[in-house]
Amino acid sequence: MTKAVQKITLSPSRDIPFNKLVLSQSNVRRVKAGVSIEQLAESIAQRTLLQSLSVRAVVDADGNETGMFEVPAGGRRYRALELLVKQRRMSKTQAVPCVVREGGIAEDDSVAENDERVGLHPLDQFRAFQTLRDLGMTEEDIAARHFVKPAIVKQRLRLASVSPKLHEVYAEDGMTLEQLMAFSVTADHARQDQVWENVSRSGYDEPYQIRRMLTEKTVPGSDRRAQYVGIDAYEQAGGPVLRDLFENDDGGWLQDVALLDRLVTEKLKSEAETIAAEGWKWISVAVDFPYGHTGGLRELEGKPVDVTVEEQATIDALNAEHDRLEAEYQDADELPDAVDQRLGEIEAALLAFEDRSVVYDPADIVRAGVFVSIDSEGRLSIDRGYVRPEDEAPVGDPEIGQGADTSSTGGQEVAASVPGAVISVAGGPTEAEEDDEDVTKPLPDRLLIELTAHRTLALRDALAENPAIAFQAVLHNFVLATYYRFASSGSCLEIGLRTPTFPVQAPGLRESESAKAVEARYESWKARLPQSENDLWDALTALDGCGQASLFAHCASFAVNALYEPANRYNQGRVSAHGVRTRLDQANILARAVGLDMVQAGWRPTVDNYLGRVTKPRILEAVREAKGEQAAQLIDHLKKTDMATEAERLLDGVGWLPEPLRLVDVTAAQEQDGEAGPLPEFLTDDDDRDSASDDDRPQLDAAE
């Protein structure tokens, strides 16, 4: 026999005057942390009571109803109504919708009401806010009615604008809220879906990785170009900016790179035209000049502008105040904030006085030029007073060379506002040739030159720090030139202190640690040496042995040339017999002697300097060497751009170096190839010459 299903009977509802309600002691909510009665009262005032109270009749000792009702479930709503009554915004006899419970346990009702309450899924809230805005409410209105800050509303509306496909993934717990926040940095749904497909398969789906992939073709707001132009000016010119509402984005990411470059060029040209009024012969303009761009130019010795009486009085007053504050707080464990700030202001003001304008001889200005660029902080950089060799006046004819210059350092020439001055705007870097991404090829010549440029600069720095090795290296060069005449071109020290230039500019070379160290050492010695070369011998004599050795090593380091030189029809024979290979071998010997470590020198593989310049097999080979086969398999399915980006992250901090930057044991390599060292090779060349026929000798001499 089928058992009858018991029917459910719902508790009846009644409208009960508020003054007939009392808060029950059976309400289990005791802790009031995070409970805002004021916000709920405002919500009831705006929308009325959206949820009834659960009440029970109050009975006397005999079990008879007293006409009062207690509230075991809904205490927060009761207190909000009570607050409205106290504020005289609601009558105390206002009818309140209530569900009258009979039977059961009051405490059980209170626990159930709180435990069974389920908040909105975040995605539902994002979409709800979007609906409210679509219905005409402003972001400020939504924030006011839901008691949040407008910034919170902006964030939730931004999350609501993410691709619907990603919303579905998030709703099914396929991604975290932090990942969804990362995708909100761009409004391009197709790009969002594409990036999610890549990161979800590769496993590299951290929020920072997602943001980096979504902004890889933009310029960060911290870029020197963006800082120089100003993001406001860029936006006023119609440039779009990606913003991250959930992380500190340092001004966002500028999407229109061409517009940004145009604004930078126009602003720099405007500055150059103002400088041209000073009478310079030429002005070279670039966002950033390559390392060593002033090589071969004579720098004018300007005279700083004299300090006026008023300025000197200000300097004296600042120095006196600085000394007084330091003396007053010399025994204090910690300076008060106001005093510390004031000392900083004084030091900044004194430093500004030291950085004074320089006056040049008008006769020098008409044949000299200026470099105008942007420094690493995005500030205008003006470097005045450089004379090109072709502009030097012949002895006894100082007027020659004052005409208008028609030469250019590359790029377009723009007539300046002053006759005779030429403003040269350097062009952008050439694009690397496209190659077959799926074929392992030798490293491109340009990349080899760039990598060995970094190594050459680091080797110069290392050699300058090892005076004893520098002496030995120069001595080695002299011995080669004296006893092994065919090896004289094979040393990596180009004695005569001919400082080789870098034919191509490697990314980041100018800002590298080696470049900064070499420049700082150069300026330090420049300050110690006399102004006139006539006094140089006496100044060197006054140095002790250690000082002479350090200066010798410093000067010798500028002759280092460890650059790779691609073979061509002019150097083919020299390269194969006595040229580049021997020079690079000698560079390896020198690098081992000074203990050169390119990792310690600050080089690390990035998309710009290596990974984005080689084929996919090369990228995978690098990851495989550094992290193993499993790591390489994680990225082998990615496109080249994404693969290079992820490889940069994988190789960060592991100390991996491409072959041209590694420390090579030249002797072991030669023995492995069946060679006995450089001397037998040179003797073999001599023997070949002795055994050559007379008919062959002219060709051998020509080749030499």
XYZ file of C-alpha atoms in Angstrom:
704
model
C 0.000 0.000 0.000
C 1.457 3.391 -1.056
C 2.234 5.704 1.810
C 0.560 9.106 1.489
C 2.886 12.090 1.048
C 2.507 14.548 3.897
C 1.566 17.990 2.607
C 3.564 21.047 3.716
C 1.704 23.869 5.413
C 3.370 27.283 5.240
C 3.221 29.679 8.146
C 0.682 32.490 7.704
C 1.776 36.073 7.084
C 0.403 39.148 8.872
C 1.010 42.873 8.991
C 1.902 43.682 12.593
C 2.482 47.215 13.958
C 6.162 47.800 14.703
C 5.453 48.734 18.352
C 4.060 45.211 18.853
C 7.425 43.651 17.935
C 10.355 42.942 20.264
C 13.770 41.426 19.557
C 13.912 37.829 20.746
C 16.658 36.470 22.962
C 16.537 33.350 20.782
C 18.274 35.157 17.905
C 21.633 33.396 17.490
C 23.391 36.392 15.942
C 25.381 37.890 18.802
C 28.524 39.207 17.130
C 27.840 42.437 15.276
C 31.186 42.661 13.413
C 30.676 43.683 9.798
C 26.943 44.250 10.313
C 25.893 47.733 9.162
C 22.483 48.741 10.534
C 22.736 52.231 9.029
C 23.209 50.939 5.460
C 20.286 48.538 5.790
C 18.101 51.344 7.171
C 18.958 53.497 4.139
C 18.163 50.583 1.830
C 14.742 50.082 3.508
C 14.059 53.795 3.240
C 14.793 53.661 -0.499
C 13.184 50.324 -1.391
C 10.912 49.499 1.623
C 11.309 46.166 3.407
C 12.098 43.484 0.806
C 11.993 40.483 3.178
C 9.442 39.744 5.916
C 10.366 39.186 9.554
C 9.964 35.769 11.142
C 8.065 36.190 14.441
C 6.498 34.159 17.198
C 3.662 35.151 19.535
C 4.700 36.116 23.068
C 2.642 34.201 25.681
C 2.225 34.722 29.421
C 2.832 32.207 32.172
C -0.505 30.535 31.459
C 0.266 30.187 27.735
C -2.072 32.925 26.597
C -0.978 35.335 23.816
C -0.141 38.812 25.042
C -0.531 40.594 21.690
C 3.232 41.072 21.384
C 5.510 39.190 18.974
C 9.191 38.396 19.330
C 11.636 38.332 16.371
C 14.039 35.326 16.524
C 14.968 35.557 12.800
C 15.460 38.955 11.169
C 17.054 40.850 14.022
C 19.162 43.030 11.712
C 16.073 44.133 9.797
C 14.285 44.820 13.138
C 17.158 47.064 14.313
C 17.147 48.931 10.989
C 13.396 49.586 11.360
C 13.994 50.646 14.958
C 16.602 53.163 13.749
C 14.161 54.608 11.205
C 11.565 55.046 13.992
C 14.128 56.855 16.187
C 14.993 59.115 13.259
C 11.250 59.874 12.892
C 11.387 58.623 9.310
C 8.857 55.877 10.099
C 5.856 55.718 12.428
C 6.113 53.385 15.407
C 2.738 51.950 14.463
C 3.825 51.259 10.880
C 2.585 47.813 9.805
C 5.470 45.402 9.207
C 5.025 42.268 7.040
C 5.742 39.227 9.212
C 5.612 35.444 8.908
C 4.079 34.050 12.110
C 5.754 30.796 13.145
C 4.125 28.206 15.383
C 5.821 25.106 16.690
C 9.440 24.164 16.221
C 12.368 25.834 18.015
C 13.053 29.563 17.736
C 16.841 29.109 17.845
C 16.604 26.554 15.029
C 14.744 29.067 12.884
C 17.399 31.715 13.571
C 20.307 29.392 12.664
C 18.576 28.200 9.487
C 17.849 31.703 8.245
C 21.501 32.733 8.572
C 23.065 29.485 7.309
C 20.814 29.104 4.292
C 21.414 32.627 3.089
C 23.454 32.555 -0.173
C 25.027 35.689 -1.582
C 25.200 36.565 -5.242
C 27.881 34.992 -7.386
C 30.347 37.784 -8.276
C 29.515 37.378 -11.962
C 25.807 37.930 -11.226
C 26.705 41.110 -9.385
C 28.880 42.343 -12.290
C 26.047 41.742 -14.730
C 23.491 43.317 -12.406
C 25.525 46.516 -12.192
C 25.804 46.494 -15.988
C 22.019 46.202 -16.245
C 21.524 49.123 -13.858
C 23.803 51.300 -15.963
C 22.045 50.225 -19.159
C 18.773 51.318 -17.516
C 20.129 54.838 -17.101
C 21.790 54.884 -13.677
C 25.175 56.559 -13.463
C 28.157 54.961 -11.772
C 27.783 57.426 -8.893
C 24.085 56.561 -8.504
C 24.838 52.836 -8.397
C 27.577 53.403 -5.838
C 25.303 55.517 -3.618
C 22.376 53.072 -3.699
C 24.549 50.036 -2.975
C 26.881 51.693 -0.457
C 30.168 51.163 -2.299
C 32.740 53.547 -3.722
C 32.445 54.635 -7.367
C 35.800 52.972 -8.036
C 34.295 49.631 -7.002
C 31.433 50.157 -9.446
C 33.925 50.945 -12.228
C 35.815 47.747 -11.463
C 32.676 45.592 -11.518
C 31.471 47.188 -14.729
C 34.896 46.530 -16.270
C 34.657 42.861 -15.274
C 31.174 42.726 -16.775
C 32.664 43.836 -20.114
C 35.027 40.861 -20.402
C 34.397 38.326 -23.167
C 31.220 36.240 -22.604
C 33.265 33.125 -23.312
C 35.535 33.925 -20.366
C 32.477 34.692 -18.224
C 31.308 31.144 -18.835
C 34.706 29.754 -17.884
C 34.707 31.824 -14.684
C 31.128 30.792 -13.814
C 32.190 27.145 -14.028
C 35.234 27.786 -11.807
C 37.552 27.382 -14.782
C 39.500 30.503 -13.831
C 40.017 32.621 -10.748
C 38.710 36.113 -10.134
C 42.299 37.425 -10.304
C 42.682 35.937 -13.782
C 39.410 37.527 -14.900
C 40.668 40.850 -13.554
C 43.822 40.495 -15.672
C 41.759 40.007 -18.837
C 39.856 43.237 -18.167
C 42.943 45.273 -19.118
C 41.737 45.251 -22.737
C 38.284 45.421 -24.313
C 39.247 43.255 -27.312
C 37.190 40.081 -26.829
C 38.921 38.240 -29.667
C 42.340 38.912 -28.152
C 41.082 37.896 -24.696
C 39.812 34.569 -26.056
C 43.052 33.996 -27.963
C 45.239 34.626 -24.927
C 43.073 32.395 -22.732
C 43.389 29.585 -25.247
C 47.179 29.909 -25.159
C 47.666 30.225 -21.415
C 45.127 27.549 -20.488
C 46.973 25.007 -22.648
C 50.503 26.015 -21.637
C 49.860 26.348 -17.911
C 51.453 29.808 -17.833
C 48.233 31.455 -16.716
C 49.309 33.646 -13.835
C 47.558 37.046 -13.874
C 50.816 38.899 -14.546
C 51.515 36.636 -17.532
C 48.046 37.306 -18.921
C 48.507 41.084 -18.560
C 51.910 40.921 -20.233
C 50.546 39.031 -23.249
C 47.586 41.394 -23.618
C 49.843 44.474 -23.586
C 52.867 43.166 -25.516
C 52.251 45.435 -28.545
C 51.780 48.596 -26.489
C 54.087 51.084 -24.788
C 53.907 51.216 -20.968
C 53.162 54.542 -19.360
C 56.543 54.365 -17.611
C 58.371 54.403 -20.966
C 60.669 57.390 -21.443
C 58.691 58.494 -24.512
C 55.392 58.462 -22.624
C 56.921 60.331 -19.693
C 58.406 62.963 -21.999
C 55.260 63.673 -24.007
C 52.852 63.160 -21.108
C 49.941 60.752 -21.169
C 47.437 63.625 -21.048
C 48.907 65.150 -24.212
C 48.872 61.747 -25.894
C 45.199 61.230 -25.015
C 44.300 64.749 -26.182
C 45.839 63.839 -29.547
C 43.422 60.910 -29.766
C 45.676 58.164 -28.479
C 43.931 55.248 -26.708
C 45.255 54.005 -23.365
C 44.687 50.626 -21.749
C 44.003 50.933 -18.013
C 44.172 48.344 -15.275
C 41.585 49.088 -12.578
C 42.887 46.353 -10.280
C 46.663 46.877 -10.265
C 49.036 49.835 -10.222
C 49.652 50.257 -13.951
C 52.046 53.270 -13.845
C 49.825 55.224 -16.214
C 48.545 52.310 -18.278
C 49.656 51.183 -21.734
C 49.666 53.416 -24.810
C 48.240 51.574 -27.811
C 49.032 53.913 -30.717
C 52.820 53.641 -30.851
C 53.079 55.517 -34.153
C 51.195 58.488 -32.701
C 53.407 58.485 -29.613
C 56.586 58.469 -31.723
C 55.230 61.329 -33.835
C 54.454 63.415 -30.745
C 57.922 62.714 -29.332
C 59.603 63.711 -32.602
C 57.571 66.916 -32.898
C 58.339 67.947 -29.323
C 62.056 67.189 -29.683
C 62.190 69.113 -32.986
C 60.529 72.078 -31.286
C 63.155 72.004 -28.533
C 65.894 71.696 -31.149
C 64.619 74.736 -33.043
C 64.784 76.751 -29.824
C 68.364 75.585 -29.204
C 69.282 76.418 -32.817
C 68.822 80.109 -31.978
C 72.057 79.833 -29.954
C 73.967 79.614 -33.245
C 75.084 75.963 -33.361
C 76.079 74.514 -36.719
C 74.156 71.276 -36.344
C 71.724 69.641 -33.929
C 71.202 65.894 -33.853
C 67.867 64.709 -32.436
C 66.994 61.167 -31.297
C 64.988 59.515 -28.555
C 68.135 57.710 -27.450
C 71.620 57.870 -28.938
C 73.713 54.686 -29.176
C 76.548 54.007 -26.782
C 79.717 55.836 -27.840
C 77.940 58.256 -30.184
C 80.378 61.042 -29.237
C 83.410 58.971 -30.197
C 85.710 60.796 -32.600
C 84.235 64.195 -31.748
C 86.063 66.938 -29.889
C 84.194 68.175 -26.825
C 84.319 71.905 -26.227
C 85.461 73.182 -22.866
C 82.750 75.597 -21.775
C 82.923 78.048 -18.929
C 80.222 77.850 -16.243
C 78.197 81.025 -15.758
C 79.485 83.047 -12.805
C 77.469 83.029 -9.605
C 75.718 86.330 -8.952
C 75.891 88.124 -5.613
C 72.280 87.200 -4.862
C 72.856 83.535 -5.743
C 75.971 83.358 -3.580
C 74.038 84.826 -0.658
C 71.357 82.166 -1.115
C 73.992 79.415 -1.276
C 75.640 80.678 1.921
C 72.271 80.812 3.692
C 71.381 77.267 2.617
C 74.771 75.914 3.731
C 74.421 77.671 7.092
C 70.925 76.239 7.620
C 72.122 72.773 6.633
C 75.043 72.907 9.083
C 72.791 74.207 11.868
C 70.222 71.430 11.448
C 72.893 68.734 11.296
C 74.563 70.067 14.438
C 71.230 70.351 16.256
C 70.196 66.756 15.535
C 73.588 65.056 15.432
C 72.822 63.011 18.564
C 69.263 62.102 17.561
C 68.586 58.464 16.721
C 66.150 59.509 14.008
C 65.466 62.837 12.361
C 61.940 64.284 12.617
C 60.065 64.058 9.334
C 59.935 67.826 8.906
C 63.699 68.179 9.475
C 64.514 65.285 7.158
C 62.339 66.812 4.451
C 63.951 70.219 4.880
C 67.468 68.779 4.602
C 66.448 67.095 1.373
C 65.087 70.369 0.020
C 68.320 72.166 0.914
C 70.460 69.520 -0.787
C 68.293 69.669 -3.919
C 68.547 73.466 -4.025
C 72.356 73.385 -3.632
C 72.607 70.733 -6.357
C 70.602 72.972 -8.687
C 73.134 75.755 -8.170
C 75.977 73.377 -9.066
C 74.292 72.394 -12.329
C 74.923 75.726 -13.962
C 74.685 76.786 -17.562
C 77.888 76.720 -19.585
C 79.062 79.504 -21.885
C 80.994 78.623 -25.051
C 83.192 80.742 -27.305
C 81.064 82.038 -30.220
C 83.872 81.053 -32.600
C 83.488 77.444 -31.417
C 79.689 77.440 -31.483
C 79.493 78.118 -35.230
C 81.387 74.897 -36.024
C 80.040 72.700 -33.205
C 76.790 70.894 -32.579
C 74.342 69.612 -29.980
C 72.774 66.240 -29.192
C 69.128 66.448 -28.089
C 67.499 63.338 -26.632
C 65.487 61.949 -23.712
C 67.091 60.463 -20.613
C 65.947 57.261 -18.926
C 63.524 59.213 -16.695
C 61.776 60.846 -19.646
C 63.413 64.252 -19.191
C 64.863 66.384 -21.973
C 68.621 65.838 -22.332
C 70.721 68.500 -24.089
C 74.427 67.750 -24.648
C 76.123 70.801 -26.182
C 79.517 71.413 -27.646
C 80.843 68.689 -29.992
C 82.964 69.333 -33.082
C 83.133 66.859 -35.959
C 86.562 66.223 -37.522
C 85.470 67.672 -40.862
C 84.393 70.890 -39.108
C 87.735 71.547 -37.415
C 89.286 74.818 -38.609
C 92.690 74.427 -40.284
C 95.601 75.941 -38.404
C 95.795 79.647 -39.124
C 92.305 79.834 -40.674
C 89.772 79.864 -37.847
C 86.967 81.092 -40.093
C 86.808 77.933 -42.213
C 84.017 75.582 -41.272
C 81.493 78.212 -40.251
C 79.130 77.597 -43.140
C 75.951 75.568 -43.071
C 76.484 71.858 -42.592
C 74.705 69.506 -44.941
C 75.824 66.263 -43.283
C 73.491 64.185 -41.198
C 73.761 61.390 -38.707
C 70.918 59.599 -40.450
C 67.242 60.290 -40.862
C 65.520 63.359 -42.195
C 66.850 66.928 -42.174
C 64.651 69.831 -41.211
C 65.624 73.452 -41.788
C 65.963 75.203 -38.452
C 64.715 78.649 -37.591
C 68.271 80.043 -37.658
C 70.108 80.107 -41.040
C 73.059 77.744 -41.174
C 71.813 75.380 -38.471
C 70.682 71.888 -39.514
C 68.494 69.701 -37.325
C 68.950 66.000 -38.001
C 66.286 63.605 -36.720
C 67.591 60.068 -36.412
C 65.460 57.312 -37.956
C 64.127 54.274 -36.128
C 65.881 50.929 -35.978
C 65.640 48.662 -38.991
C 63.472 45.611 -38.706
C 65.135 42.256 -38.515
C 64.713 40.073 -41.566
C 62.016 37.440 -41.406
C 63.340 33.935 -41.182
C 61.923 30.458 -41.248
C 60.764 29.865 -37.683
C 60.801 26.093 -37.985
C 64.393 25.605 -39.194
C 67.480 25.697 -36.991
C 69.837 28.179 -38.632
C 73.150 29.714 -37.580
C 72.737 32.821 -35.480
C 72.276 35.928 -37.671
C 75.394 38.040 -38.183
C 73.700 41.124 -36.728
C 72.709 39.225 -33.581
C 76.247 37.850 -33.219
C 77.608 41.384 -33.467
C 75.143 42.627 -30.867
C 75.898 39.791 -28.446
C 79.652 40.197 -28.796
C 79.224 43.954 -28.377
C 77.845 43.254 -24.918
C 80.768 40.905 -24.295
C 83.323 43.408 -25.572
C 82.007 46.080 -23.211
C 81.921 43.678 -20.258
C 85.436 42.471 -21.084
C 86.670 46.066 -21.118
C 85.184 46.599 -17.684
C 86.648 43.353 -16.331
C 90.098 44.088 -17.778
C 90.100 47.563 -16.240
C 89.522 45.949 -12.839
C 92.596 43.674 -13.260
C 95.736 45.813 -13.762
C 98.104 42.835 -13.623
C 96.186 41.008 -16.349
C 96.053 44.212 -18.397
C 99.859 44.506 -18.264
C 100.205 40.875 -19.246
C 97.670 41.263 -22.071
C 99.556 44.234 -23.535
C 102.859 42.395 -23.137
C 101.329 39.420 -24.906
C 100.330 41.714 -27.765
C 103.864 43.094 -28.023
C 105.373 39.606 -28.080
C 102.987 38.533 -30.808
C 103.925 41.568 -32.891
C 107.672 40.940 -32.397
C 107.998 37.174 -32.818
C 104.861 36.075 -34.679
C 104.438 38.606 -37.436
C 101.446 36.875 -39.009
C 99.581 36.870 -35.684
C 99.749 40.603 -35.103
C 96.214 41.071 -36.413
C 94.892 38.246 -34.281
C 95.018 39.829 -30.840
C 91.804 41.117 -29.300
C 93.748 44.118 -27.922
C 94.013 46.706 -30.656
C 97.137 48.354 -29.335
C 97.534 51.966 -30.254
C 94.402 52.507 -28.226
C 92.180 52.480 -31.266
C 88.778 52.110 -29.661
C 86.626 50.023 -32.003
C 83.066 51.168 -32.545
C 80.010 48.944 -32.579
C 78.603 48.737 -36.134
C 75.132 47.926 -34.818
C 73.530 49.035 -31.577
C 72.618 46.143 -29.298
C 69.376 46.634 -27.290
C 70.078 47.869 -23.776
C 73.824 48.305 -24.394
C 73.901 51.920 -23.278
C 72.031 51.156 -20.034
C 74.028 48.004 -19.232
C 75.977 47.722 -15.989
C 79.240 47.449 -17.946
C 78.566 50.678 -19.855
C 77.779 52.557 -16.656
C 80.902 51.232 -14.920
C 83.161 52.139 -17.871
C 81.639 55.632 -18.075
C 81.966 56.248 -14.328
C 85.620 55.162 -14.379
C 86.304 57.413 -17.364
C 84.800 60.461 -15.673
C 86.660 59.734 -12.425
C 90.066 59.717 -14.157
C 89.119 62.708 -16.301
C 88.577 64.748 -13.137
C 92.036 63.760 -11.796
C 94.029 64.496 -14.948
C 95.307 68.024 -15.795
C 93.522 70.188 -18.322
C 96.613 70.669 -20.502
C 98.429 67.752 -22.117
C 101.693 69.606 -21.404
C 101.202 68.863 -17.709
C 100.270 65.215 -18.223
C 103.776 63.723 -17.837
C 104.341 65.380 -14.484
C 100.865 64.304 -13.334
C 101.568 60.680 -14.259
C 104.938 60.839 -12.513
C 103.197 61.989 -9.339
C 101.025 58.873 -9.320
C 102.208 55.906 -7.257
C 102.623 52.474 -8.797
C 99.120 51.436 -7.970
C 97.646 54.563 -9.523
C 99.700 54.187 -12.689
C 98.712 50.541 -12.973
C 95.025 51.367 -12.559
C 95.197 54.128 -15.177
C 97.131 51.832 -17.507
C 94.480 49.122 -17.164
C 91.717 51.663 -17.686
C 93.249 52.990 -20.906
C 94.166 49.526 -22.184
C 90.595 48.341 -21.720
C 89.365 50.692 -24.463
C 91.345 48.723 -27.038
C 89.397 45.509 -26.418
C 87.700 44.247 -29.564
C 85.861 40.952 -29.060
C 83.306 41.661 -31.790
C 82.214 39.048 -34.259
C 82.832 40.221 -37.812
C 80.807 38.560 -40.597
C 82.831 37.211 -43.506
C 82.689 39.078 -46.809
C 84.665 39.286 -50.004
C 87.081 41.753 -48.438
C 88.007 39.760 -45.346
C 87.272 36.163 -46.403
C 90.914 35.050 -46.565
C 91.893 36.972 -43.434
C 88.948 35.555 -41.514
C 89.695 31.961 -42.341
C 93.452 32.153 -41.694
C 94.474 34.929 -39.336
C 91.544 37.203 -38.674
C 88.326 37.076 -36.722
C 88.559 33.528 -35.470
C 91.975 34.169 -33.930
C 90.801 37.429 -32.415
C 87.799 35.743 -30.793
C 90.028 32.918 -29.547
C 92.285 35.495 -27.913
C 89.219 37.174 -26.462
C 88.246 33.864 -24.859
C 91.720 33.525 -23.335
C 91.516 37.064 -21.959
C 87.992 36.493 -20.651
C 89.127 33.384 -18.794
C 92.113 35.246 -17.345
C 89.969 38.059 -15.900
C 87.215 35.642 -14.841
C 84.560 37.274 -17.028
C 81.026 36.165 -16.210
C 78.369 37.704 -18.452
C 75.665 36.762 -15.943
C 77.396 38.778 -13.227
C 77.958 41.526 -15.804
C 74.168 41.894 -15.932
C 73.255 40.190 -19.214
C 70.137 38.021 -19.284
C 68.159 36.680 -22.241
C 65.107 38.741 -23.176
C 62.752 38.930 -26.118
C 64.516 42.071 -27.380
C 68.141 40.985 -27.129
C 67.944 37.308 -28.129
C 64.768 35.213 -27.855
C 62.717 37.310 -30.267
C 65.602 37.329 -32.757
C 66.115 33.579 -33.229
C 63.989 30.759 -34.608
C 61.667 28.593 -32.537
C 64.113 25.627 -32.413
C 66.741 27.972 -30.957
C 64.273 29.158 -28.303
C 63.359 25.587 -27.368
C 67.047 24.638 -27.303
C 67.754 27.424 -24.815
C 64.869 26.394 -22.518
C 65.862 22.742 -22.828
C 69.461 23.483 -21.817
C 68.438 25.611 -18.852
C 65.266 23.945 -17.546
C 65.070 20.506 -19.156
C 62.921 18.775 -21.744
C 59.719 19.021 -19.703
C 59.891 22.823 -19.611
C 60.526 22.943 -23.368
C 57.457 20.789 -24.014
C 55.277 23.250 -22.118
C 55.867 25.953 -24.735
C 56.629 24.025 -27.940
C 53.037 24.494 -29.189
C 53.042 28.301 -28.858
C 53.496 30.821 -31.622
C 56.937 32.345 -31.827
C 55.981 35.627 -30.118
C 54.305 33.893 -27.191
C 57.059 31.269 -27.048
C 59.761 33.942 -26.800
C 57.853 35.767 -24.061
C 57.378 32.615 -21.971
C 60.975 31.543 -22.581
C 62.132 34.884 -21.144
C 60.212 34.136 -17.971
C 61.546 30.566 -17.760
C 65.155 31.666 -18.286
C 64.975 34.566 -15.827
C 67.492 34.061 -13.050
C 68.853 30.691 -14.224
C 72.088 32.099 -15.661
C 71.701 30.696 -19.162
C 73.850 32.274 -21.875
C 73.920 31.841 -25.659
C 77.115 30.343 -27.041
C 78.761 33.659 -28.072
C 78.614 34.853 -24.451
C 79.868 31.702 -22.745
C 83.357 31.321 -21.295
C 85.196 28.997 -23.680
C 88.308 26.950 -22.923
C 90.194 27.744 -26.133
C 93.065 25.322 -25.515
C 90.728 22.385 -24.929
C 88.700 23.302 -28.012
C 91.823 23.414 -30.172
C 93.073 20.093 -28.862
C 89.673 18.556 -29.541
C 89.877 19.840 -33.139
C 93.335 18.304 -33.522
C 95.236 21.587 -33.245
C 98.346 22.051 -31.121
C 97.853 25.761 -30.482
C 98.423 29.034 -32.267
C 102.210 28.813 -32.730
C 102.269 25.607 -34.838
C 99.457 27.046 -36.966
C 101.517 30.137 -37.695
C 104.605 27.985 -38.431
C 102.523 25.944 -40.828
C 101.679 29.148 -42.667
C 105.402 29.967 -42.880
C 106.182 26.511 -44.197
C 103.476 26.878 -46.798
C 104.993 30.129 -47.908
C 108.517 28.634 -48.115
C 107.297 25.713 -50.203
C 105.239 27.861 -52.556
C 106.435 28.266 -56.099
C 107.706 31.571 -57.364
C 104.568 31.849 -59.454
C 102.420 31.657 -56.349
C 104.412 34.169 -54.310
C 102.784 37.350 -55.729
C 99.347 35.977 -54.896
C 100.483 35.100 -51.368
C 101.923 38.559 -50.863
C 98.721 40.126 -52.129
C 96.655 37.985 -49.799
C 98.863 39.003 -46.900
